[in-house]
CSV table of C-alpha atoms in Angstrom, one decimal:
chain,number,residue,atom,x,y,z
A,1,UNK,CA,0.0,0.0,0.0
A,2,UNK,CA,0.8,3.7,-0.1
A,3,UNK,CA,3.7,4.9,2.1
A,4,UNK,CA,4.4,8.5,2.8
A,5,UNK,CA,7.6,9.8,4.2
A,6,UNK,CA,7.8,13.3,5.6
A,7,UNK,CA,11.0,15.2,6.3
A,8,UNK,CA,12.2,16.8,8.4
A,9,UNK,CA,10.5,15.7,11.6
A,10,UNK,CA,11.6,18.9,13.3
A,11,UNK,CA,12.5,22.3,11.8
A,12,UNK,CA,13.6,25.5,13.5
A,13,UNK,CA,14.0,28.7,11.4
A,14,UNK,CA,14.3,32.4,12.2
A,15,UNK,CA,11.5,34.9,11.4
A,16,UNK,CA,11.7,36.0,7.8
A,17,UNK,CA,13.5,32.9,6.6
A,18,UNK,CA,12.0,30.2,4.4
A,19,UNK,CA,11.0,26.8,5.6
A,20,UNK,CA,10.6,23.7,3.4
A,21,UNK,CA,8.9,20.5,4.3
A,22,UNK,CA,8.9,17.6,1.9
A,23,UNK,CA,6.8,14.4,1.5
A,24,UNK,CA,7.6,11.5,-0.8
A,25,UNK,CA,5.0,8.9,-1.7
A,26,UNK,CA,5.2,5.5,-3.3
A,27,UNK,CA,1.9,4.9,-5.1
A,28,UNK,CA,1.9,6.3,-8.7
A,29,UNK,CA,-1.9,6.3,-8.6
A,30,UNK,CA,-1.9,9.0,-5.9
A,31,UNK,CA,-4.0,11.9,-7.2
A,32,UNK,CA,-5.0,14.2,-4.4
A,33,UNK,CA,-2.6,15.9,-2.1
A,34,UNK,CA,-3.3,17.8,1.1
A,35,UNK,CA,-1.3,19.9,3.6
A,36,UNK,CA,-2.7,20.4,7.1
A,37,UNK,CA,-1.6,22.7,9.9
A,38,UNK,CA,-2.1,21.8,13.5
A,39,UNK,CA,-1.5,24.4,16.2
A,40,UNK,CA,-1.1,23.1,19.8
A,41,UNK,CA,-4.4,21.8,21.2
A,42,UNK,CA,-6.3,22.5,18.0
A,43,UNK,CA,-7.7,20.5,15.1
A,44,UNK,CA,-5.8,19.8,11.9
A,45,UNK,CA,-6.7,22.7,9.6
A,46,UNK,CA,-6.5,22.4,5.8
A,47,UNK,CA,-3.9,24.6,4.3
A,48,UNK,CA,-4.2,23.5,0.7
A,49,UNK,CA,-5.4,20.7,-1.5
A,50,UNK,CA,-3.8,20.1,-4.9
A,51,UNK,CA,-4.7,17.9,-7.8
A,52,UNK,CA,-2.4,15.7,-9.7
A,53,UNK,CA,-2.7,17.9,-12.8
A,54,UNK,CA,-1.4,21.1,-11.0
A,55,UNK,CA,2.2,21.4,-10.2
A,56,UNK,CA,2.5,24.7,-8.4
A,57,UNK,CA,-0.1,26.1,-6.1
A,58,UNK,CA,0.3,29.4,-4.1
A,59,UNK,CA,-1.4,30.2,-0.9
A,60,UNK,CA,-1.1,33.0,1.6
A,61,UNK,CA,2.6,33.1,2.4
A,62,UNK,CA,3.4,29.6,1.1
A,63,UNK,CA,3.8,27.6,-2.1
A,64,UNK,CA,3.0,23.9,-2.6
A,65,UNK,CA,5.0,22.1,-5.3
A,66,UNK,CA,4.1,18.7,-6.7
A,67,UNK,CA,6.7,16.7,-8.7
A,68,UNK,CA,4.8,13.6,-10.0
A,69,UNK,CA,7.9,12.2,-11.7
A,70,UNK,CA,9.8,12.0,-8.4
A,71,UNK,CA,6.6,11.5,-6.3
A,72,UNK,CA,7.5,14.4,-4.2
A,73,UNK,CA,5.2,17.0,-2.6
A,74,UNK,CA,6.7,20.1,-0.8
A,75,UNK,CA,5.4,23.0,1.3
A,76,UNK,CA,7.5,26.1,1.2
A,77,UNK,CA,6.8,28.8,3.7
A,78,UNK,CA,8.4,31.8,2.0
A,79,UNK,CA,8.9,34.2,4.9
A,80,UNK,CA,8.1,32.4,8.1
A,81,UNK,CA,6.7,34.3,11.1
A,82,UNK,CA,6.0,33.1,14.7
A,83,UNK,CA,2.4,32.4,13.9
A,84,UNK,CA,3.6,29.7,11.5
A,85,UNK,CA,4.9,27.7,14.4
A,86,UNK,CA,2.8,24.5,14.4
A,87,UNK,CA,2.9,20.9,13.2
A,88,UNK,CA,2.4,20.3,9.5
A,89,UNK,CA,1.1,17.1,7.9
A,90,UNK,CA,0.9,16.0,4.3
A,91,UNK,CA,-1.8,13.5,3.2
A,92,UNK,CA,-2.1,11.6,-0.1
A,93,UNK,CA,-5.2,10.0,-1.6
A,94,UNK,CA,-6.0,8.0,-4.8
A,95,UNK,CA,-8.6,9.0,-7.4
A,96,UNK,CA,-10.8,6.0,-6.7
A,97,UNK,CA,-13.3,7.5,-4.3
A,98,UNK,CA,-12.1,5.2,-1.6
A,99,UNK,CA,-12.0,8.1,0.8
A,100,UNK,CA,-8.7,7.1,2.4
A,101,UNK,CA,-5.9,9.5,3.2
A,102,UNK,CA,-2.4,8.3,4.0
A,103,UNK,CA,-0.6,10.8,6.2
A,104,UNK,CA,3.0,11.7,6.7
A,105,UNK,CA,4.3,11.6,10.3
A,106,UNK,CA,4.4,15.4,10.5
A,107,UNK,CA,6.9,18.2,10.8
A,108,UNK,CA,7.1,20.3,14.0
A,109,UNK,CA,8.1,23.8,12.9
A,110,UNK,CA,9.3,26.5,15.2
A,111,UNK,CA,9.8,30.0,14.0
A,112,UNK,CA,12.1,32.1,16.3
A,113,UNK,CA,11.4,35.8,16.4
B,1,UNK,CA,-19.6,25.9,10.0
B,2,UNK,CA,-17.0,23.3,9.4
B,3,UNK,CA,-16.8,22.1,13.0
B,4,UNK,CA,-16.3,18.6,14.0
B,5,UNK,CA,-16.8,18.0,17.8
B,6,UNK,CA,-15.3,15.3,19.9
B,7,UNK,CA,-16.1,14.2,23.4
B,8,UNK,CA,-14.5,13.8,25.8
B,9,UNK,CA,-11.3,15.7,25.1
B,10,UNK,CA,-9.4,13.6,27.6
B,11,UNK,CA,-10.2,10.1,28.8
B,12,UNK,CA,-8.5,8.0,31.4
B,13,UNK,CA,-9.3,4.3,31.3
B,14,UNK,CA,-8.2,1.2,33.1
B,15,UNK,CA,-6.7,-1.8,31.3
B,16,UNK,CA,-9.4,-4.3,30.4
B,17,UNK,CA,-12.2,-1.7,30.6
B,18,UNK,CA,-14.3,-0.5,27.7
B,19,UNK,CA,-13.9,2.9,26.2
B,20,UNK,CA,-16.4,4.8,24.1
B,21,UNK,CA,-15.5,8.0,22.2
B,22,UNK,CA,-18.0,10.3,20.5
B,23,UNK,CA,-17.8,12.5,17.4
B,24,UNK,CA,-20.4,14.8,15.9
B,25,UNK,CA,-20.7,17.0,12.8
B,26,UNK,CA,-23.5,19.2,11.5
B,27,UNK,CA,-22.3,19.6,7.9
B,28,UNK,CA,-24.4,16.7,6.6
B,29,UNK,CA,-21.2,14.9,5.6
B,30,UNK,CA,-21.8,11.4,4.3
B,31,UNK,CA,-18.4,10.0,5.5
B,32,UNK,CA,-17.0,10.0,9.0
B,33,UNK,CA,-13.5,8.7,10.0
B,34,UNK,CA,-11.6,7.6,13.0
B,35,UNK,CA,-7.8,7.9,13.2
B,36,UNK,CA,-5.4,6.9,15.9
B,37,UNK,CA,-2.3,9.1,16.4
B,38,UNK,CA,0.7,8.4,18.5
B,39,UNK,CA,3.5,10.9,19.2
B,40,UNK,CA,5.9,11.3,16.2
B,41,UNK,CA,3.7,9.0,14.1
B,42,UNK,CA,1.4,9.7,11.2
B,43,UNK,CA,-2.4,9.6,11.9
B,44,UNK,CA,-3.5,6.0,11.2
B,45,UNK,CA,-6.9,5.3,9.7
B,46,UNK,CA,-8.8,2.9,11.9
B,47,UNK,CA,-12.2,2.8,10.2
B,48,UNK,CA,-14.7,5.0,8.4
B,49,UNK,CA,-18.4,5.1,7.7
B,50,UNK,CA,-19.7,6.0,4.3
B,51,UNK,CA,-23.3,6.7,4.9
B,52,UNK,CA,-24.4,3.6,6.9
B,53,UNK,CA,-21.6,1.3,5.6
B,54,UNK,CA,-18.7,0.6,8.0
B,55,UNK,CA,-15.3,0.0,6.6
B,56,UNK,CA,-12.6,-1.2,9.0
B,57,UNK,CA,-8.9,-1.4,8.2
B,58,UNK,CA,-7.6,-5.0,8.0
B,59,UNK,CA,-4.9,-4.6,10.7
B,60,UNK,CA,-7.3,-3.0,13.3
B,61,UNK,CA,-10.4,-5.0,12.4
B,62,UNK,CA,-10.8,-6.8,15.6
B,63,UNK,CA,-9.7,-4.0,18.0
B,64,UNK,CA,-12.2,-1.3,17.3
B,65,UNK,CA,-15.9,-1.1,16.8
B,66,UNK,CA,-18.0,1.8,15.7
B,67,UNK,CA,-21.6,2.9,15.3
B,68,UNK,CA,-23.3,5.6,13.4
B,69,UNK,CA,-26.9,6.0,14.7
B,70,UNK,CA,-27.5,9.0,12.4
B,71,UNK,CA,-25.7,11.1,9.9
B,72,UNK,CA,-24.3,13.5,12.6
B,73,UNK,CA,-22.9,11.1,15.1
B,74,UNK,CA,-20.2,8.4,15.1
B,75,UNK,CA,-18.7,6.6,18.0
B,76,UNK,CA,-15.5,4.6,18.4
B,77,UNK,CA,-15.7,1.7,20.8
B,78,UNK,CA,-12.9,-0.3,22.4
B,79,UNK,CA,-14.2,-3.4,24.2
B,80,UNK,CA,-11.2,-4.0,26.4
B,81,UNK,CA,-8.5,-1.3,26.5
B,82,UNK,CA,-4.9,-2.2,26.6
B,83,UNK,CA,-1.9,0.0,27.3
B,84,UNK,CA,-1.2,0.1,23.6
B,85,UNK,CA,-4.4,2.0,23.0
B,86,UNK,CA,-3.1,5.1,24.7
B,87,UNK,CA,-3.1,7.7,21.9
B,88,UNK,CA,-4.9,10.7,20.4
B,89,UNK,CA,-8.0,9.7,18.6
B,90,UNK,CA,-9.0,12.0,15.7
B,91,UNK,CA,-12.4,12.1,14.1
B,92,UNK,CA,-12.9,13.6,10.7
B,93,UNK,CA,-15.8,14.0,8.2
B,94,UNK,CA,-16.1,14.6,4.5
B,95,UNK,CA,-18.6,14.4,1.7
B,96,UNK,CA,-18.3,12.7,-1.6
B,97,UNK,CA,-16.8,15.1,-4.1
B,98,UNK,CA,-18.7,16.5,-7.0
B,99,UNK,CA,-17.8,17.6,-10.5
B,100,UNK,CA,-15.6,14.6,-11.1
B,101,UNK,CA,-13.6,15.1,-7.9
B,102,UNK,CA,-14.1,11.9,-5.9
B,103,UNK,CA,-12.2,12.9,-2.8
B,104,UNK,CA,-13.4,15.9,-0.9
B,105,UNK,CA,-11.6,17.5,2.0
B,106,UNK,CA,-11.6,15.8,5.4
B,107,UNK,CA,-12.4,18.2,8.3
B,108,UNK,CA,-11.0,17.2,11.7
B,109,UNK,CA,-12.1,17.4,15.2
B,110,UNK,CA,-9.7,18.5,18.1
B,111,UNK,CA,-9.2,14.9,19.1
B,112,UNK,CA,-9.6,12.8,22.3
B,113,UNK,CA,-6.5,12.0,24.2
B,114,UNK,CA,-6.9,8.5,25.7
B,115,UNK,CA,-4.6,7.3,28.5
B,116,UNK,CA,-4.9,3.7,29.5
B,117,UNK,CA,-3.4,2.7,32.9
């Protein structure tokens, strides 16, 4: 079955620096990709969902890149601020309507002011 | 409102005793999920209900039960808790996608932290 590896498990950056989190997956049939953010004590909140057909997706202060050839998904926080400090999780799903996500183990990001 | 609620937020259980966790959503989502999350590990899907149909993962089939008495509520039941059940339990819900998009976004609750002693 699908396996998702997320790196790094912990990341510490200074305010204003960029932060990059990467997930690699194994199933070539993976079609939907999600990034979630979880602040302490709170729910996982969706940051962005991307489709297999779109390689670059921009959000508020971050970019999601999808490389289907290398089976790699990345989240790039362009100018991190302390409010970005949280756990980030990627999730991958097939286009079969089976409703299942496979998650990465998460990255704990700390942004130092 | 995209809120998924879970009760209780914290649960202390004794080894060998049953545990029942509750999840609710008011978004009229057709699918509800239960995940188990341990520190430094990925959330692991335990089971999900699509409408009234329960789907349990093969490797956790005998360890967890669930019921969905109506569209809004879903429970997770552990018949006899063991130490290895100590974890965060996350509930999520989604609806079947439209417009050719089969997989819609899963919305998560805040979790129930279960500690088995």
